[in-house]
């Protein structure tokens, strides 16, 4: 993974706490805000709204789509830590101001909290999603 060890550990702690108590303790929420800054609260909102969908193809390929607060659908790749939103391109890649955007953080949090919606798609559907993203650039 491409996240710093402290971020990885925090997400593991959140997952463990949530599995045990069905809640995320305040100290871990504060840690989230400390490590991920301004992305933390909007990412939690996206998780609360169940905006994260895991798409899985028959071959086992997985990608995530996150319905952003603007109503636009963004494609996230947790395996390589990438999102198609403009904030990711600007704040993460160009300026290195953030570790990630709210959409990828929402993917990681929804994985930890078991809050992903699941959608089985054909290989062709997955390919079409990937090609559509390429055309948008």
PDB file of C-alpha atoms in Angstrom:
ATOM      1  CA  UNK A   1       0.000   0.000   0.000  1.00  0.00           C
ATOM      2  CA  UNK A   2       1.072   3.585  -0.531  1.00  0.00           C
ATOM      3  CA  UNK A   3      -0.282   5.096   2.680  1.00  0.00           C
ATOM      4  CA  UNK A   4       2.130   5.960   5.493  1.00  0.00           C
ATOM      5  CA  UNK A   5       2.326   3.330   8.234  1.00  0.00           C
ATOM      6  CA  UNK A   6       0.601   5.600  10.765  1.00  0.00           C
ATOM      7  CA  UNK A   7      -2.414   6.009   8.444  1.00  0.00           C
ATOM      8  CA  UNK A   8      -2.551   2.246   7.787  1.00  0.00           C
ATOM      9  CA  UNK A   9      -2.444   1.556  11.527  1.00  0.00           C
ATOM     10  CA  UNK A  10      -5.187   4.093  12.237  1.00  0.00           C
ATOM     11  CA  UNK A  11      -7.483   2.456   9.667  1.00  0.00           C
ATOM     12  CA  UNK A  12      -6.750  -0.967  11.218  1.00  0.00           C
ATOM     13  CA  UNK A  13      -7.595   0.396  14.686  1.00  0.00           C
ATOM     14  CA  UNK A  14     -10.847   1.897  13.369  1.00  0.00           C
ATOM     15  CA  UNK A  15     -11.813  -1.441  11.802  1.00  0.00           C
ATOM     16  CA  UNK A  16     -10.996  -3.356  15.007  1.00  0.00           C
ATOM     17  CA  UNK A  17     -12.887  -0.923  17.257  1.00  0.00           C
ATOM     18  CA  UNK A  18     -15.900  -0.924  14.961  1.00  0.00           C
ATOM     19  CA  UNK A  19     -16.005  -4.737  14.810  1.00  0.00           C
ATOM     20  CA  UNK A  20     -15.920  -4.910  18.608  1.00  0.00           C
ATOM     21  CA  UNK A  21     -18.290  -2.069  19.536  1.00  0.00           C
ATOM     22  CA  UNK A  22     -20.079  -0.963  16.319  1.00  0.00           C
ATOM     23  CA  UNK A  23     -18.697   2.534  16.919  1.00  0.00           C
ATOM     24  CA  UNK A  24     -15.562   4.512  16.227  1.00  0.00           C
ATOM     25  CA  UNK A  25     -14.144   5.993  19.457  1.00  0.00           C
ATOM     26  CA  UNK A  26     -13.553   9.743  19.637  1.00  0.00           C
ATOM     27  CA  UNK A  27      -9.776   9.362  19.927  1.00  0.00           C
ATOM     28  CA  UNK A  28      -9.670   7.504  16.606  1.00  0.00           C
ATOM     29  CA  UNK A  29     -11.915  10.131  14.985  1.00  0.00           C
ATOM     30  CA  UNK A  30      -9.502  12.805  16.219  1.00  0.00           C
ATOM     31  CA  UNK A  31      -6.619  10.786  14.796  1.00  0.00           C
ATOM     32  CA  UNK A  32      -8.420  10.667  11.470  1.00  0.00           C
ATOM     33  CA  UNK A  33      -8.794  14.428  11.459  1.00  0.00           C
ATOM     34  CA  UNK A  34      -5.159  14.886  12.493  1.00  0.00           C
ATOM     35  CA  UNK A  35      -3.746  12.603   9.766  1.00  0.00           C
ATOM     36  CA  UNK A  36      -6.153  13.303   6.914  1.00  0.00           C
ATOM     37  CA  UNK A  37      -7.021  16.922   7.693  1.00  0.00           C
ATOM     38  CA  UNK A  38      -9.930  18.490   5.857  1.00  0.00           C
ATOM     39  CA  UNK A  39     -10.779  15.219   4.039  1.00  0.00           C
ATOM     40  CA  UNK A  40     -11.802  13.408   7.250  1.00  0.00           C
ATOM     41  CA  UNK A  41     -15.259  14.857   7.970  1.00  0.00           C
ATOM     42  CA  UNK A  42     -16.494  14.917   4.336  1.00  0.00           C
ATOM     43  CA  UNK A  43     -15.227  11.323   3.914  1.00  0.00           C
ATOM     44  CA  UNK A  44     -17.183  10.214   6.994  1.00  0.00           C
ATOM     45  CA  UNK A  45     -20.258  11.961   5.548  1.00  0.00           C
ATOM     46  CA  UNK A  46     -19.852   9.990   2.308  1.00  0.00           C
ATOM     47  CA  UNK A  47     -19.624   6.747   4.315  1.00  0.00           C
ATOM     48  CA  UNK A  48     -22.731   7.702   6.347  1.00  0.00           C
ATOM     49  CA  UNK A  49     -24.620   8.325   3.110  1.00  0.00           C
ATOM     50  CA  UNK A  50     -23.476   4.923   1.795  1.00  0.00           C
ATOM     51  CA  UNK A  51     -21.953   6.630  -1.240  1.00  0.00           C
ATOM     52  CA  UNK A  52     -19.237   3.991  -1.782  1.00  0.00           C
ATOM     53  CA  UNK A  53     -19.867   1.056  -4.116  1.00  0.00           C
ATOM     54  CA  UNK A  54     -17.424  -1.788  -4.705  1.00  0.00           C
ATOM     55  CA  UNK A  55     -17.643  -3.110  -8.265  1.00  0.00           C
ATOM     56  CA  UNK A  56     -16.410  -6.673  -8.706  1.00  0.00           C
ATOM     57  CA  UNK A  57     -16.023  -8.480 -12.034  1.00  0.00           C
ATOM     58  CA  UNK A  58     -16.165 -12.279 -12.476  1.00  0.00           C
ATOM     59  CA  UNK A  59     -12.343 -12.358 -12.800  1.00  0.00           C
ATOM     60  CA  UNK A  60     -12.077 -10.737  -9.349  1.00  0.00           C
ATOM     61  CA  UNK A  61     -11.043  -7.280 -10.527  1.00  0.00           C
ATOM     62  CA  UNK A  62     -12.280  -4.623  -8.114  1.00  0.00           C
ATOM     63  CA  UNK A  63     -12.743  -0.907  -8.329  1.00  0.00           C
ATOM     64  CA  UNK A  64     -14.749   1.530  -6.293  1.00  0.00           C
ATOM     65  CA  UNK A  65     -17.142   4.246  -7.296  1.00  0.00           C
ATOM     66  CA  UNK A  66     -17.972   7.064  -4.923  1.00  0.00           C
ATOM     67  CA  UNK A  67     -20.945   9.343  -5.422  1.00  0.00           C
ATOM     68  CA  UNK A  68     -19.445  12.701  -4.524  1.00  0.00           C
ATOM     69  CA  UNK A  69     -21.286  15.422  -2.642  1.00  0.00           C
ATOM     70  CA  UNK A  70     -21.655  17.242  -5.986  1.00  0.00           C
ATOM     71  CA  UNK A  71     -23.607  14.284  -7.389  1.00  0.00           C
ATOM     72  CA  UNK A  72     -20.769  13.238  -9.715  1.00  0.00           C
ATOM     73  CA  UNK A  73     -19.537   9.658  -9.679  1.00  0.00           C
ATOM     74  CA  UNK A  74     -15.781   9.214  -9.150  1.00  0.00           C
ATOM     75  CA  UNK A  75     -13.809   6.032  -9.745  1.00  0.00           C
ATOM     76  CA  UNK A  76     -11.282   5.110  -7.055  1.00  0.00           C
ATOM     77  CA  UNK A  77      -8.568   2.506  -7.160  1.00  0.00           C
ATOM     78  CA  UNK A  78      -7.613   1.541  -3.619  1.00  0.00           C
ATOM     79  CA  UNK A  79      -4.958  -0.867  -4.921  1.00  0.00           C
ATOM     80  CA  UNK A  80      -2.911   2.003  -6.346  1.00  0.00           C
ATOM     81  CA  UNK A  81      -4.306   4.851  -4.236  1.00  0.00           C
ATOM     82  CA  UNK A  82      -5.884   6.931  -7.041  1.00  0.00           C
ATOM     83  CA  UNK A  83      -9.124   8.854  -7.605  1.00  0.00           C
ATOM     84  CA  UNK A  84     -10.472  10.505 -10.742  1.00  0.00           C
ATOM     85  CA  UNK A  85     -11.679  13.658  -8.946  1.00  0.00           C
ATOM     86  CA  UNK A  86     -10.075  17.061  -9.601  1.00  0.00           C
ATOM     87  CA  UNK A  87      -9.117  17.475  -5.913  1.00  0.00           C
ATOM     88  CA  UNK A  88      -6.956  14.351  -6.080  1.00  0.00           C
ATOM     89  CA  UNK A  89      -5.133  15.626  -9.154  1.00  0.00           C
ATOM     90  CA  UNK A  90      -4.567  19.038  -7.645  1.00  0.00           C
ATOM     91  CA  UNK A  91      -4.124  18.601  -3.859  1.00  0.00           C
ATOM     92  CA  UNK A  92      -2.526  15.159  -3.845  1.00  0.00           C
ATOM     93  CA  UNK A  93      -0.573  14.836  -7.094  1.00  0.00           C
ATOM     94  CA  UNK A  94       0.355  18.418  -8.028  1.00  0.00           C
ATOM     95  CA  UNK A  95       0.718  20.204  -4.705  1.00  0.00           C
ATOM     96  CA  UNK A  96       1.303  17.270  -2.325  1.00  0.00           C
ATOM     97  CA  UNK A  97      -0.864  19.053   0.255  1.00  0.00           C
ATOM     98  CA  UNK A  98      -2.896  15.957   1.161  1.00  0.00           C
ATOM     99  CA  UNK A  99      -2.351  12.225   1.465  1.00  0.00           C
ATOM    100  CA  UNK A 100      -5.584  11.592  -0.407  1.00  0.00           C
ATOM    101  CA  UNK A 101      -8.955  13.045  -1.348  1.00  0.00           C
ATOM    102  CA  UNK A 102     -12.198  12.518   0.563  1.00  0.00           C
ATOM    103  CA  UNK A 103     -13.350   9.885  -1.962  1.00  0.00           C
ATOM    104  CA  UNK A 104     -10.406   7.521  -1.411  1.00  0.00           C
ATOM    105  CA  UNK A 105     -10.595   8.081   2.334  1.00  0.00           C
ATOM    106  CA  UNK A 106     -14.307   7.206   2.134  1.00  0.00           C
ATOM    107  CA  UNK A 107     -13.343   3.975   0.315  1.00  0.00           C
ATOM    108  CA  UNK A 108     -10.840   3.048   3.050  1.00  0.00           C
ATOM    109  CA  UNK A 109     -13.299   3.945   5.817  1.00  0.00           C
ATOM    110  CA  UNK A 110     -16.194   2.074   4.212  1.00  0.00           C
ATOM    111  CA  UNK A 111     -13.933  -0.992   3.945  1.00  0.00           C
ATOM    112  CA  UNK A 112     -13.019  -0.662   7.635  1.00  0.00           C
ATOM    113  CA  UNK A 113     -16.646  -0.138   8.691  1.00  0.00           C
ATOM    114  CA  UNK A 114     -18.155  -2.708   6.332  1.00  0.00           C
ATOM    115  CA  UNK A 115     -20.245   0.021   4.728  1.00  0.00           C
ATOM    116  CA  UNK A 116     -19.568  -0.626   1.035  1.00  0.00           C
ATOM    117  CA  UNK A 117     -22.412  -1.314  -1.295  1.00  0.00           C
ATOM    118  CA  UNK A 118     -21.589  -4.297  -3.508  1.00  0.00           C
ATOM    119  CA  UNK A 119     -22.240  -4.531  -7.233  1.00  0.00           C
ATOM    120  CA  UNK A 120     -21.313  -7.430  -9.498  1.00  0.00           C
ATOM    121  CA  UNK A 121     -20.456  -6.250 -13.013  1.00  0.00           C
ATOM    122  CA  UNK A 122     -19.408  -8.053 -16.181  1.00  0.00           C
ATOM    123  CA  UNK A 123     -15.865  -7.732 -17.517  1.00  0.00           C
ATOM    124  CA  UNK A 124     -17.336  -5.669 -20.358  1.00  0.00           C
ATOM    125  CA  UNK A 125     -19.094  -3.278 -17.951  1.00  0.00           C
ATOM    126  CA  UNK A 126     -15.880  -2.843 -15.970  1.00  0.00           C
ATOM    127  CA  UNK A 127     -13.922  -2.170 -19.165  1.00  0.00           C
ATOM    128  CA  UNK A 128     -16.515   0.399 -20.255  1.00  0.00           C
ATOM    129  CA  UNK A 129     -16.235   2.205 -16.903  1.00  0.00           C
ATOM    130  CA  UNK A 130     -12.443   2.315 -17.223  1.00  0.00           C
ATOM    131  CA  UNK A 131     -12.622   3.534 -20.835  1.00  0.00           C
ATOM    132  CA  UNK A 132     -15.207   6.196 -19.961  1.00  0.00           C
ATOM    133  CA  UNK A 133     -12.838   7.543 -17.289  1.00  0.00           C
ATOM    134  CA  UNK A 134     -10.041   7.743 -19.841  1.00  0.00           C
ATOM    135  CA  UNK A 135     -12.237   9.757 -22.224  1.00  0.00           C
ATOM    136  CA  UNK A 136     -13.063  12.275 -19.471  1.00  0.00           C
ATOM    137  CA  UNK A 137      -9.402  13.259 -19.077  1.00  0.00           C
TER     138      UNK A 137
END
